[in-house]
Coordinates of C-alpha atoms and ligand atoms in Angstrom, one line a residue:
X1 CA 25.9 34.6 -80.5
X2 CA 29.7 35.8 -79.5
X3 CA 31.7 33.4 -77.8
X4 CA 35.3 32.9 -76.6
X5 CA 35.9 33.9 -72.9
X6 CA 36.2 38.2 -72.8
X7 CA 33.9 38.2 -75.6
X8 CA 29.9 38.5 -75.2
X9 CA 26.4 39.9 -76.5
X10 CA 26.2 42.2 -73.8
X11 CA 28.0 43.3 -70.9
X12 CA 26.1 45.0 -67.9
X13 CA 28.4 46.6 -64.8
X14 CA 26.4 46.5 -61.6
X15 CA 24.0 43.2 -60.7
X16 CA 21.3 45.0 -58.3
X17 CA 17.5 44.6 -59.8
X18 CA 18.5 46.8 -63.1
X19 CA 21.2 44.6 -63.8
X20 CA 20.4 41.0 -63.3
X21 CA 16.8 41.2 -64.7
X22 CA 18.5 42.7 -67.7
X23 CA 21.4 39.4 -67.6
X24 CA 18.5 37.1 -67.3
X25 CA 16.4 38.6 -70.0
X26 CA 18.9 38.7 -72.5
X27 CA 20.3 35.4 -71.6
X28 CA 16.7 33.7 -72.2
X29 CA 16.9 36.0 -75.8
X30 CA 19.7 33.8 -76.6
X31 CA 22.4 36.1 -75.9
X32 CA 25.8 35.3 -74.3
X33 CA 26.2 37.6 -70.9
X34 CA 28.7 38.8 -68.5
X35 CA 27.6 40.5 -65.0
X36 CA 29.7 42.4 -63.1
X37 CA 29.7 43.1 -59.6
X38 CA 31.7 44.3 -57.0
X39 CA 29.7 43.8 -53.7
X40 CA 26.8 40.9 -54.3
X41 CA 24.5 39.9 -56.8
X42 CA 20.8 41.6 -55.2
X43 CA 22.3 45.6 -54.8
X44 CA 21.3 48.0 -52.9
X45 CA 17.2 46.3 -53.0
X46 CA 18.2 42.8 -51.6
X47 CA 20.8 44.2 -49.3
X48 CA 20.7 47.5 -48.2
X49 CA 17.5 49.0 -49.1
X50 CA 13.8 46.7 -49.9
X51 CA 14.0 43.7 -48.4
X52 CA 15.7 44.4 -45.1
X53 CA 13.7 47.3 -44.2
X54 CA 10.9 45.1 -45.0
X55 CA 11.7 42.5 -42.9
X56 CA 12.3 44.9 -40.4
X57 CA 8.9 46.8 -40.6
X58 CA 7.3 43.4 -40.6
X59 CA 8.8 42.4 -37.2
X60 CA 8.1 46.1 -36.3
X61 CA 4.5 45.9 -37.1
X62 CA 4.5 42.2 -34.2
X63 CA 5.9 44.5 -31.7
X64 CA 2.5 47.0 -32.4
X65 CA 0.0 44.1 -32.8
X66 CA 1.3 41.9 -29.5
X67 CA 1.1 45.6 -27.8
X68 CA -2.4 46.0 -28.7
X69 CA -3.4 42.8 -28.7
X70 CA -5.7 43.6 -25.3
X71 CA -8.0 45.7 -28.1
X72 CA -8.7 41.9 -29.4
X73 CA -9.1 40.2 -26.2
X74 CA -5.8 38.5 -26.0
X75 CA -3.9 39.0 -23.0
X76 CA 0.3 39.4 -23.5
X77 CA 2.3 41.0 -21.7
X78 CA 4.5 44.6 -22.9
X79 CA 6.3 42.6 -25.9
X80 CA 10.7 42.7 -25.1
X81 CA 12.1 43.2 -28.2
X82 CA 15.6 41.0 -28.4
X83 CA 17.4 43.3 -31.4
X84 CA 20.0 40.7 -31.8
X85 CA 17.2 37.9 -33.3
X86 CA 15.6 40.9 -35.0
X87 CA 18.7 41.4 -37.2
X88 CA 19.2 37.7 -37.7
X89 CA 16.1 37.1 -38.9
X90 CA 16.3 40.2 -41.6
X91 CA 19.3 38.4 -42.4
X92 CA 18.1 35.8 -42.8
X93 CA 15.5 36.8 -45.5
X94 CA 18.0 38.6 -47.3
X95 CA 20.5 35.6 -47.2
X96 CA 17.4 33.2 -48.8
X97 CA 16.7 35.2 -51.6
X98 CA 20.5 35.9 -52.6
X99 CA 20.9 31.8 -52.7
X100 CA 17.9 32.1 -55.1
X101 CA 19.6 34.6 -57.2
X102 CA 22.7 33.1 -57.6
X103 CA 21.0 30.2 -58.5
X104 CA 19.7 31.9 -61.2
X105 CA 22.8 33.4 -62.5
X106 CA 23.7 30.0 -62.9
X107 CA 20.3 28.6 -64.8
X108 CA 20.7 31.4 -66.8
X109 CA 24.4 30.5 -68.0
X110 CA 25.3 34.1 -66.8
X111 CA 29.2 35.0 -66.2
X112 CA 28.9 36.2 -62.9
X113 CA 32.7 38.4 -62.4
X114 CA 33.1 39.7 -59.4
X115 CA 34.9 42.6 -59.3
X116 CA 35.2 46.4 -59.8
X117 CA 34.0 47.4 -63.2
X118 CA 34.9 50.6 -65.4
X119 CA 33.5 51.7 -68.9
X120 CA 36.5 51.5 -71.1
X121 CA 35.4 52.6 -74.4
X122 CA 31.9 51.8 -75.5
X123 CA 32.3 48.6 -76.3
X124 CA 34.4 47.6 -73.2
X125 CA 34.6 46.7 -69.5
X126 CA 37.5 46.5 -67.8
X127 CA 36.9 44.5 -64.4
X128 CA 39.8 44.8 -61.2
X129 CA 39.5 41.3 -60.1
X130 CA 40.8 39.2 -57.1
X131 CA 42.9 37.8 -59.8
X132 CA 44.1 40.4 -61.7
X133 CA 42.3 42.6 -64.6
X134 CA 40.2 41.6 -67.1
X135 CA 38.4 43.1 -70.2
X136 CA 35.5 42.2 -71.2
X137 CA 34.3 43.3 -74.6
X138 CA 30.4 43.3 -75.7
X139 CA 29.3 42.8 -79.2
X140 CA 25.7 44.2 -79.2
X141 CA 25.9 46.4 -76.1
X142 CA 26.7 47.6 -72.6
X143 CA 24.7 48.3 -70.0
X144 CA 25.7 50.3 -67.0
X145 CA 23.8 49.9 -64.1
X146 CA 25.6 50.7 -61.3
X147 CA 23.1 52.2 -59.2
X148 CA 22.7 54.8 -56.5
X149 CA 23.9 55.3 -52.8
X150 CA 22.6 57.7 -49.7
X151 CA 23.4 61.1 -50.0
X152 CA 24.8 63.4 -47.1
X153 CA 24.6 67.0 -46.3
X154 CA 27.1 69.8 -46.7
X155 CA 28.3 69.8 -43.0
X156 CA 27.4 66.2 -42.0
X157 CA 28.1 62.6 -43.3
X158 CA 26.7 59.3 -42.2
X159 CA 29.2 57.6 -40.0
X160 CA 27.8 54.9 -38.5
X161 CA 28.5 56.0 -35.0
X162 CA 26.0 58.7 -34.0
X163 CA 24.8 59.5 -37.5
X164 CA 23.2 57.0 -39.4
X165 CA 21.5 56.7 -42.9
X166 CA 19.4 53.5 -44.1
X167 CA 22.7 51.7 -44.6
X168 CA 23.7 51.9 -40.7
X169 CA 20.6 51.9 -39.5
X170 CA 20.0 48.4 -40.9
X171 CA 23.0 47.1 -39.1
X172 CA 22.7 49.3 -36.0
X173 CA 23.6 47.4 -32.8
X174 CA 20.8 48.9 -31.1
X175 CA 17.6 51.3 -31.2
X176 CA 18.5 54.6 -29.9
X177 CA 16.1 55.9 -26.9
X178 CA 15.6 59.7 -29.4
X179 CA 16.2 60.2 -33.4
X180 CA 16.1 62.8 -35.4
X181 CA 15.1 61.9 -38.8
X182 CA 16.3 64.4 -41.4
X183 CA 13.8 63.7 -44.7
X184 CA 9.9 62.8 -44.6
X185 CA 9.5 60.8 -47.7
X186 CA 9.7 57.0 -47.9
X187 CA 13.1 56.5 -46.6
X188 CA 12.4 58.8 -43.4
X189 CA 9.3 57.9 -43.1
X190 CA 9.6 54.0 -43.3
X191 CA 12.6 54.1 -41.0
X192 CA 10.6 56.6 -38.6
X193 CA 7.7 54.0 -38.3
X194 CA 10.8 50.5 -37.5
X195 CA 12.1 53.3 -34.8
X196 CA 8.7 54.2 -33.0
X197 CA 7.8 50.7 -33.1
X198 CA 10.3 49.5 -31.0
X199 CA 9.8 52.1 -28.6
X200 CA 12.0 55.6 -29.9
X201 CA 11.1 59.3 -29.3
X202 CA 11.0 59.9 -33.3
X203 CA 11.6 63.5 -34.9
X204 CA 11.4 63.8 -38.7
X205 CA 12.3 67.2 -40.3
X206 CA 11.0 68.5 -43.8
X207 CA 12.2 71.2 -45.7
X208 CA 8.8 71.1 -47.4
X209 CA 5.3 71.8 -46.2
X210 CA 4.1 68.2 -46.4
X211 CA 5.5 64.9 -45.7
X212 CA 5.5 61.9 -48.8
X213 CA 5.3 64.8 -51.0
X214 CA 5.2 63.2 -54.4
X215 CA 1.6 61.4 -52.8
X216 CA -1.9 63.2 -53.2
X217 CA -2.5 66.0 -50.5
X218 CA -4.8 64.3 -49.0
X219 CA -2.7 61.1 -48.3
X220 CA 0.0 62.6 -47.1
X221 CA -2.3 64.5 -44.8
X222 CA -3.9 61.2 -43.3
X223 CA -0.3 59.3 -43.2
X224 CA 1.0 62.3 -41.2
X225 CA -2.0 61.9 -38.7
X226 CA -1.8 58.6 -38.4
X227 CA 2.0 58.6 -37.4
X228 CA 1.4 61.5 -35.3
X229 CA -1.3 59.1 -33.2
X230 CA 1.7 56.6 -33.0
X231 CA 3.8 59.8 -31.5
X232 CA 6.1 60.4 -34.3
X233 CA 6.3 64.4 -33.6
X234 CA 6.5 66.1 -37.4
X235 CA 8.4 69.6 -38.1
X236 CA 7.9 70.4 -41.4
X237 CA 8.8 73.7 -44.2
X238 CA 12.2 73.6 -41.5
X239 CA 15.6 73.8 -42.6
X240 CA 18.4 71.9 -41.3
X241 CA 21.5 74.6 -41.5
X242 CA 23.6 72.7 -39.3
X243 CA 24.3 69.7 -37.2
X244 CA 27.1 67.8 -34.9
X245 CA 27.7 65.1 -33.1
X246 CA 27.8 65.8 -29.0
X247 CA 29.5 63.9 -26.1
X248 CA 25.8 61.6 -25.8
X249 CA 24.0 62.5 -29.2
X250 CA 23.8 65.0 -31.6
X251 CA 22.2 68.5 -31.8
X252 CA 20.7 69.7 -35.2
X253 CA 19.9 73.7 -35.9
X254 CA 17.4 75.0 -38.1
X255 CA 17.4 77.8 -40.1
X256 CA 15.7 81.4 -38.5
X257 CA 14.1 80.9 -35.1
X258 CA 13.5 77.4 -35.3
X259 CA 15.8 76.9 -32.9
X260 CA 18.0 73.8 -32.1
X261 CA 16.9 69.9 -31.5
X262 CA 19.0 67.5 -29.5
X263 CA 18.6 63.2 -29.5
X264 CA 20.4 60.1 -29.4
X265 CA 21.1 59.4 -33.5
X266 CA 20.8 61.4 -36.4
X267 CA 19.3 60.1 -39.2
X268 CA 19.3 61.1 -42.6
X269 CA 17.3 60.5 -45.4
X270 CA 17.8 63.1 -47.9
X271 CA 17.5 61.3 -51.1
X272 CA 20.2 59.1 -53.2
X273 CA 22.8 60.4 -55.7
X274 CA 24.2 58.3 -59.0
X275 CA 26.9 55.9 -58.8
X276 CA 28.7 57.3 -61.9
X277 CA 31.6 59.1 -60.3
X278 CA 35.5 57.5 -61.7
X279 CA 33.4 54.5 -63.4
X280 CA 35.1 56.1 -66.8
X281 CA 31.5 57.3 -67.8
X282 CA 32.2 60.4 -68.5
X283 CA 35.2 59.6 -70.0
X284 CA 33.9 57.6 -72.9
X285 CA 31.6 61.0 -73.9
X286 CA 28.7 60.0 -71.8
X287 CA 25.9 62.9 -71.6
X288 CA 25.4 63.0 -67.5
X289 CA 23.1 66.0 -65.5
X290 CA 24.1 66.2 -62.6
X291 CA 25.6 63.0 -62.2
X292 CA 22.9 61.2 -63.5
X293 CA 23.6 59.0 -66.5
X294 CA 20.8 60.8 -69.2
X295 CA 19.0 58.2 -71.5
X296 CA 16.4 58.5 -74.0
X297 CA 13.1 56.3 -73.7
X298 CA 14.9 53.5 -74.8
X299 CA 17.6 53.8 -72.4
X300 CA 20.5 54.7 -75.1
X301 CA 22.8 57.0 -73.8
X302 CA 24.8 59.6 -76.2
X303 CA 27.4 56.9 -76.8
X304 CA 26.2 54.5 -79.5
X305 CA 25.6 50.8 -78.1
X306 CA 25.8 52.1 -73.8
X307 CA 22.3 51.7 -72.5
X308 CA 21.6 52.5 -68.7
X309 CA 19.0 51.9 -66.6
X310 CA 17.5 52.1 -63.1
X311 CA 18.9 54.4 -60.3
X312 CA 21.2 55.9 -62.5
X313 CA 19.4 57.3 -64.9
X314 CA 17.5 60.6 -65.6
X315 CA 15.3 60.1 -68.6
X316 CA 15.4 63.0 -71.4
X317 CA 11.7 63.8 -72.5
X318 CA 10.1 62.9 -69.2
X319 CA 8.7 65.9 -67.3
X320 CA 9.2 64.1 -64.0
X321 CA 11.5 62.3 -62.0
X322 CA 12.6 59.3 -62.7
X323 CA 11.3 56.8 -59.9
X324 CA 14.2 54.9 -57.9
X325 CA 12.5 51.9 -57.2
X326 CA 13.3 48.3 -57.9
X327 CA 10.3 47.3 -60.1
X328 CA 11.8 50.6 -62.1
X329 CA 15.1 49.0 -62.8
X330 CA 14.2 45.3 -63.4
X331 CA 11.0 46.4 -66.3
X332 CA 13.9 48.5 -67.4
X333 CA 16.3 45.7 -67.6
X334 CA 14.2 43.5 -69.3
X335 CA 13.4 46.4 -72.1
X336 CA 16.8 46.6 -72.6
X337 CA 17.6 43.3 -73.3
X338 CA 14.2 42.6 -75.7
X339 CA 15.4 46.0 -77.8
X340 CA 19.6 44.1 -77.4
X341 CA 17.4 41.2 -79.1
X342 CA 16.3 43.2 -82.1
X343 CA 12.8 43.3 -80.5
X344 CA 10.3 46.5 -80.7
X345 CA 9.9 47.8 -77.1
X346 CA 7.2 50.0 -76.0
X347 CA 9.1 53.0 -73.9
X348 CA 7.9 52.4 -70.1
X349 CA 4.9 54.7 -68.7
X350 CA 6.5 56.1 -65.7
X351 CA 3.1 57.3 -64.6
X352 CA 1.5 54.2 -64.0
X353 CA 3.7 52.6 -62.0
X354 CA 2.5 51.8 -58.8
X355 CA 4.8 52.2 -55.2
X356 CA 4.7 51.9 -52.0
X357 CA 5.3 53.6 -48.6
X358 CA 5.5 50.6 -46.1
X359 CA 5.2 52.7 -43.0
X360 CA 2.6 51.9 -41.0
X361 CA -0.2 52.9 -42.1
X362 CA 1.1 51.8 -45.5
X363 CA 0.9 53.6 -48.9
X364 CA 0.3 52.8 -51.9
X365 CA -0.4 54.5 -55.4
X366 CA -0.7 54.5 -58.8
X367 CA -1.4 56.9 -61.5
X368 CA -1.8 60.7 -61.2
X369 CA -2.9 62.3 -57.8
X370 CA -5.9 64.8 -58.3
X371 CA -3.5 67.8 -58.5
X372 CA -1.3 66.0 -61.5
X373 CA -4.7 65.0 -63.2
X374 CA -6.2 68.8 -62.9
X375 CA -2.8 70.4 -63.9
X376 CA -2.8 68.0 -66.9
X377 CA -5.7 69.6 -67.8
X378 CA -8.5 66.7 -67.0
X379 CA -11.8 67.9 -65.7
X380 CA -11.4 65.6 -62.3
X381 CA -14.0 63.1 -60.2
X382 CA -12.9 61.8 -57.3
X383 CA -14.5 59.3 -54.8
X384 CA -12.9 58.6 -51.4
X385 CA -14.3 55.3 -49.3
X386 CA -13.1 55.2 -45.4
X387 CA -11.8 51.9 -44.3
X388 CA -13.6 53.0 -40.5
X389 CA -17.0 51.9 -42.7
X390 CA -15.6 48.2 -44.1
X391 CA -16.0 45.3 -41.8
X392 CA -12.5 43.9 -42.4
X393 CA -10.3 46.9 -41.9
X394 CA -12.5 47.8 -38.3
X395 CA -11.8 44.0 -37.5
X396 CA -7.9 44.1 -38.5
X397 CA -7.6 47.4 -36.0
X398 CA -9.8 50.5 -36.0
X399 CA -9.9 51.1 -39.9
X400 CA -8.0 54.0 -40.6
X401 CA -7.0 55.6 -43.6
X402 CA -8.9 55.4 -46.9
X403 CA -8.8 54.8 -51.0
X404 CA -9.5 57.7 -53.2
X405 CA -9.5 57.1 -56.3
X406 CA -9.4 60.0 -58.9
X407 CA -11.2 60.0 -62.9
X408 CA -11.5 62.0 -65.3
X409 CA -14.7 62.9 -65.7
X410 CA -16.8 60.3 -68.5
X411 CA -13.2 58.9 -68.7
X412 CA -11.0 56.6 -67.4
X413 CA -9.3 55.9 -64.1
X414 CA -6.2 58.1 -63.7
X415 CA -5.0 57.0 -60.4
X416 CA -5.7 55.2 -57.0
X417 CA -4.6 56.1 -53.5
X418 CA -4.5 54.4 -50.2
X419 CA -3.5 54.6 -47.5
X420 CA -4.2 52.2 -44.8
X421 CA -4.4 48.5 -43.9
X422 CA -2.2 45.9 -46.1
X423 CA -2.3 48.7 -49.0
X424 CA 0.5 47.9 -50.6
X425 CA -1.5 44.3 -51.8
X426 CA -4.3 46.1 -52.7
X427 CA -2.8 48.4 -55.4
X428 CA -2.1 46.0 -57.6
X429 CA -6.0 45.3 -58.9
X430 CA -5.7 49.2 -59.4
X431 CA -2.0 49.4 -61.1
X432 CA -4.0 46.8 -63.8
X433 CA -7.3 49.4 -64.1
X434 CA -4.9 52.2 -64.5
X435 CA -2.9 50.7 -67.2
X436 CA -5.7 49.2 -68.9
X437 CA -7.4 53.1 -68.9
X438 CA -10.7 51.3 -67.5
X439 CA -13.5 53.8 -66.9
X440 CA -15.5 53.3 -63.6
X441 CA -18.7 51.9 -64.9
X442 CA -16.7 49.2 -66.4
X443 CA -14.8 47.9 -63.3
X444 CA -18.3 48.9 -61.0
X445 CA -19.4 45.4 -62.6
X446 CA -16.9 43.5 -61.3
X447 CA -17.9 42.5 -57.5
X448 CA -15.5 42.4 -54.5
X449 CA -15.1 39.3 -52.3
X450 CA -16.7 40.4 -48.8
X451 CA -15.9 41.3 -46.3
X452 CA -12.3 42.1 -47.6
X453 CA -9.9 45.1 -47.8
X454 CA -10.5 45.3 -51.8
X455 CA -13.6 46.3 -51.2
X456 CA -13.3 49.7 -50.5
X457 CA -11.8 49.9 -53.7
X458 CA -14.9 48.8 -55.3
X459 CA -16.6 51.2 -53.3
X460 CA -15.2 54.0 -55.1
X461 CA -15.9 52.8 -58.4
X462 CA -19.1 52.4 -57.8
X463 CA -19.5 55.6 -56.4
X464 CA -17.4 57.1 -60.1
X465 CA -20.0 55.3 -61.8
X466 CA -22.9 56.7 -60.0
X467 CA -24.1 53.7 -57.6
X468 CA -23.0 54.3 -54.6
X469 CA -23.0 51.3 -52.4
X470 CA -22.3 51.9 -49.0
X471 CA -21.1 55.6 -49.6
Ligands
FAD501 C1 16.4 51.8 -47.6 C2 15.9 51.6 -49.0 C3 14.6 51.0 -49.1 C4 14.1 50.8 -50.4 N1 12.9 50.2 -50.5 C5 12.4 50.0 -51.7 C6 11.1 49.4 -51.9 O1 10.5 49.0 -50.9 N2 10.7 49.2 -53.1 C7 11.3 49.6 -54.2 O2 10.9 49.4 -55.3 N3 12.5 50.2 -54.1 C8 13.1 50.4 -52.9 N4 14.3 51.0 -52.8 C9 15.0 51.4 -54.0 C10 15.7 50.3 -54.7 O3 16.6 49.7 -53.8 C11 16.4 50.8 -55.9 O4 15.5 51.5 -56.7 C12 17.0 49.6 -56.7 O5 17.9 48.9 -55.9 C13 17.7 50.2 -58.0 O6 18.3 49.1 -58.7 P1 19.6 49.4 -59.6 O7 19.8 48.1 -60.3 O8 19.4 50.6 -60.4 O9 20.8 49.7 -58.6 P2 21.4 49.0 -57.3 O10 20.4 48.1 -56.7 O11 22.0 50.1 -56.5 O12 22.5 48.1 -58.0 C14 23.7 48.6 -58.5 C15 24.8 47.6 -58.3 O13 25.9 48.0 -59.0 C16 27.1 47.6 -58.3 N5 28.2 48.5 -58.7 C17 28.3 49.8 -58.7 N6 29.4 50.3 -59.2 C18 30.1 49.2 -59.6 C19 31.3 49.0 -60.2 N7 32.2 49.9 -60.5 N8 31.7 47.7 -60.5 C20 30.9 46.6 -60.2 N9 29.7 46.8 -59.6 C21 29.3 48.0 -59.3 C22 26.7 47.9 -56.9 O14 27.5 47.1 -56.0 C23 25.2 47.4 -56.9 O15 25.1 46.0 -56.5 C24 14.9 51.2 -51.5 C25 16.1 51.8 -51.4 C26 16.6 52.0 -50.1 C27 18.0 52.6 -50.0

């Protein structure tokens, strides 16, 4: 192990979920570890992105369930939303599970330095510090993981003021009356369902002819119906080609005669670019496409002993795109430090990783959809089980939405899809069946508790395996 103060095993610039899973990994390996971060230990998951959007749809999702709490025979009154406490308690959350993590850094005997990092050569960090600069040299390897941030358009920027992306709109003093949401995939769409919750007239714009377009068809067809029943009005295949801020809102104009749109806020959610500009990346011969930091499946980058990993990264022999997503960073981190440790590390299968849209209805989804399965040349089943026919989903509100669930034919199950009720816990018994390539008759033995959610799960098995229960 390298000792002495500047001196370490490994060096990784940015703590978000990339970077501190990857501290704490290595630092279990043995290793000696210094983490560098110039905002807070949690990134752009713990404090701008994840968790405070989730705590926000959660208290989103008790303005709904009070307002249709007549359906269930429980009389309230129209619920008054107090935006002040709603932001406290997000705060809240978020300020929890940062104690947690900087307890961690200090089980794990990680140098936490706090400052503003730069790749100095490939074996060295140099950090701007409250108290001056410091260089901080790694022995086995550095790892950049600085992330991602919101991206504008051409003729507009997020400002805070009358424009806002998901960093101002988590710290909005209010809910506008009107917003046009610019971008209908998670983003968009998670922020568009917080907004019509507590009582907006919600817009969202898509350049593209569908909205979550990376879901199956038919999910995004079902999440766009059910958003429209909550009054979430949908433009889609429209381009934005300009927009401006007015005296009381903004105004937005689309390309040919799709005229102009006026509201409150503008919103925009139009995807998230790599933090790798003046970070001395490119500098030190680092291999980027368009700004993205490009790794191999082992996360090397052209520079012998740099690694990178999560946001930042496009990954070279990987048809897709690389998934943004926290889970993505932290298995990443981890991989890196177990191949930092000398350790043989099986390259991650981007495929079968499940995510989430926690709109509501949620989404959630693992494994190819049933285009990706026919275009990868599998002769396709699929089974599809409605949540209106399952006793738990009808008793939780109305059961919308459904599971499909899509196999190759006498093979194994290539992917699951849901959309409805609590589906972001219910994808993780099909994120194991996908990764463990089970066939339907083999998971059609095991039995669902009843009457739950899972169920309709199990329905569709048993339907791919020729026993339809209830379908
Ligand atoms: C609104 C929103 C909602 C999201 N919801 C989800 C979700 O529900 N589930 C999910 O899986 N993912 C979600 N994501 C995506 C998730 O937040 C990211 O995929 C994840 O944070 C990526 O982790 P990372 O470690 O690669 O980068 P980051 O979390 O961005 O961390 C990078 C860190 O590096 C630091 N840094 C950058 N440059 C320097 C420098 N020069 N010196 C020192 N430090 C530096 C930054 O301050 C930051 O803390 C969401 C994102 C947003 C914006």
């Amino acid at each position: 192990m390298a000792n002495g103060s500047d001196s370490f095993d490994v060096v990784i610039l940015g703590a978000g979920n990339g970077g501190y899973a990857c501290a704490f990994r290595a630092a279990e390996l043995g290793m000696s570890v210094a983490l560098v971060e110039r905002d807070k230990i949690g990134g752009t998951c713990l404090h701008r992105g994840c968790i405070p959007t989730k705590a926000l749809l959660h208290a989103a999702e008790l303005t709904d369930e009070i307002r249709h709490s007549g359906d269930f025979g429980i009389l309230t009154q129209e619920p008054q939303v107090d935006w002040g406490k709603v932001l406290s308690f997000k705060e809240g959350v978020v300020s929890q599970m940062h104690k947690g993590l900087q307890g961690l850094v200090r089980r794990h005997k990680v140098t936490y330095v706090e400052g503003d990092g730069r790749l100095a050569d490939s074996r060295t960090v140099t950090v701007t510090t409250g108290d001056g600069e410091r260089s901080l040299r790694a022995e086995r390897g550095v790892v950049l993981a600085s992330g991602s941030y919101a991206r504008d358009l051409p003729f507009i920027q997020a400002d805070g003021k009358r424009v806002h992306n998901s960093l101002y709109g988590l710290q909005a003093e209010d809910i506008p009356s009107s917003v046009i949401i610019i971008g209908g995939n998670y983003i968009g769409l998670e922020f568009a369902s917080v907004y019509r919750s507590f009582g907006a007239e919600v817009t969202v714009l898509e350049m593209l002819d569908r909205i979550a377009p990376a879901e199956d068809a038919d999910v995004s067809k079902q999440l766009q119906r059910s958003l429209e029943a909550r009054g979430i009005d949908f433009r889609l295949g429209v381009e934005v080609s300009d927009a401006g801020a007015t005296e009381d809102g903004v105004e937005v104009r689309l390309g040919g005669d799709d005229g102009t749109l006026t509201a409150e806020r503008l919103f925009l959610a139009v995807g998230r670019g790599p933090n790798s500009e003046g970070l001395g990346y490119e500098e030190a011969g680092i291999e980027l496409d368009r700004g993205f930091v490009v790794v191999d499946k082992g996360f090397r980058t052209s520079v012998d002993g740099v690694y990178a990993i999560g946001d930042l990264v496009t990954v070279r022999d990987y048809d897709g795109v690389h998934p943004q997503l926290a889970h993505v960073a932290s298995l990443e981190g981890i991989k890196v430090a177990e191949a930092l440790a000398g350790e043989d590390v099986v390259p991650v299968d981007y495929v079968n990783i499940p995510h989430v849209i926690y709109s509501q209805p949620e989404v959630a989804a693992v494994g190819l959809t049933e285009q990706a399965a026919k275009d990868a040349g599998y002769d396709v089943v699929t089974a599809r089980y409605s949540f209106a026919h399952l006793a738990r989903a009808v008793m939780l509100g109305g059961g919308e939405g459904f599971v499909k669930t899509v196999a190759a034919r006498d093979g194994a199950v290539l992917g699951v899809h849901i959309v409805g009720p609590r589906a972001s816990d219910l994808i993780s018994e099909a994120m194991l069946i996908t990764n463990w390539e089970a066939w339907p008759s083999e998971v059609a033995e095991i039995i669902h508790p009843h009457p739950t959610l899972s169920e309709a799960i199990g329905e569709t098995f048993l339907s791919l395996a020729g026993k339809p229960l209830h379908g």
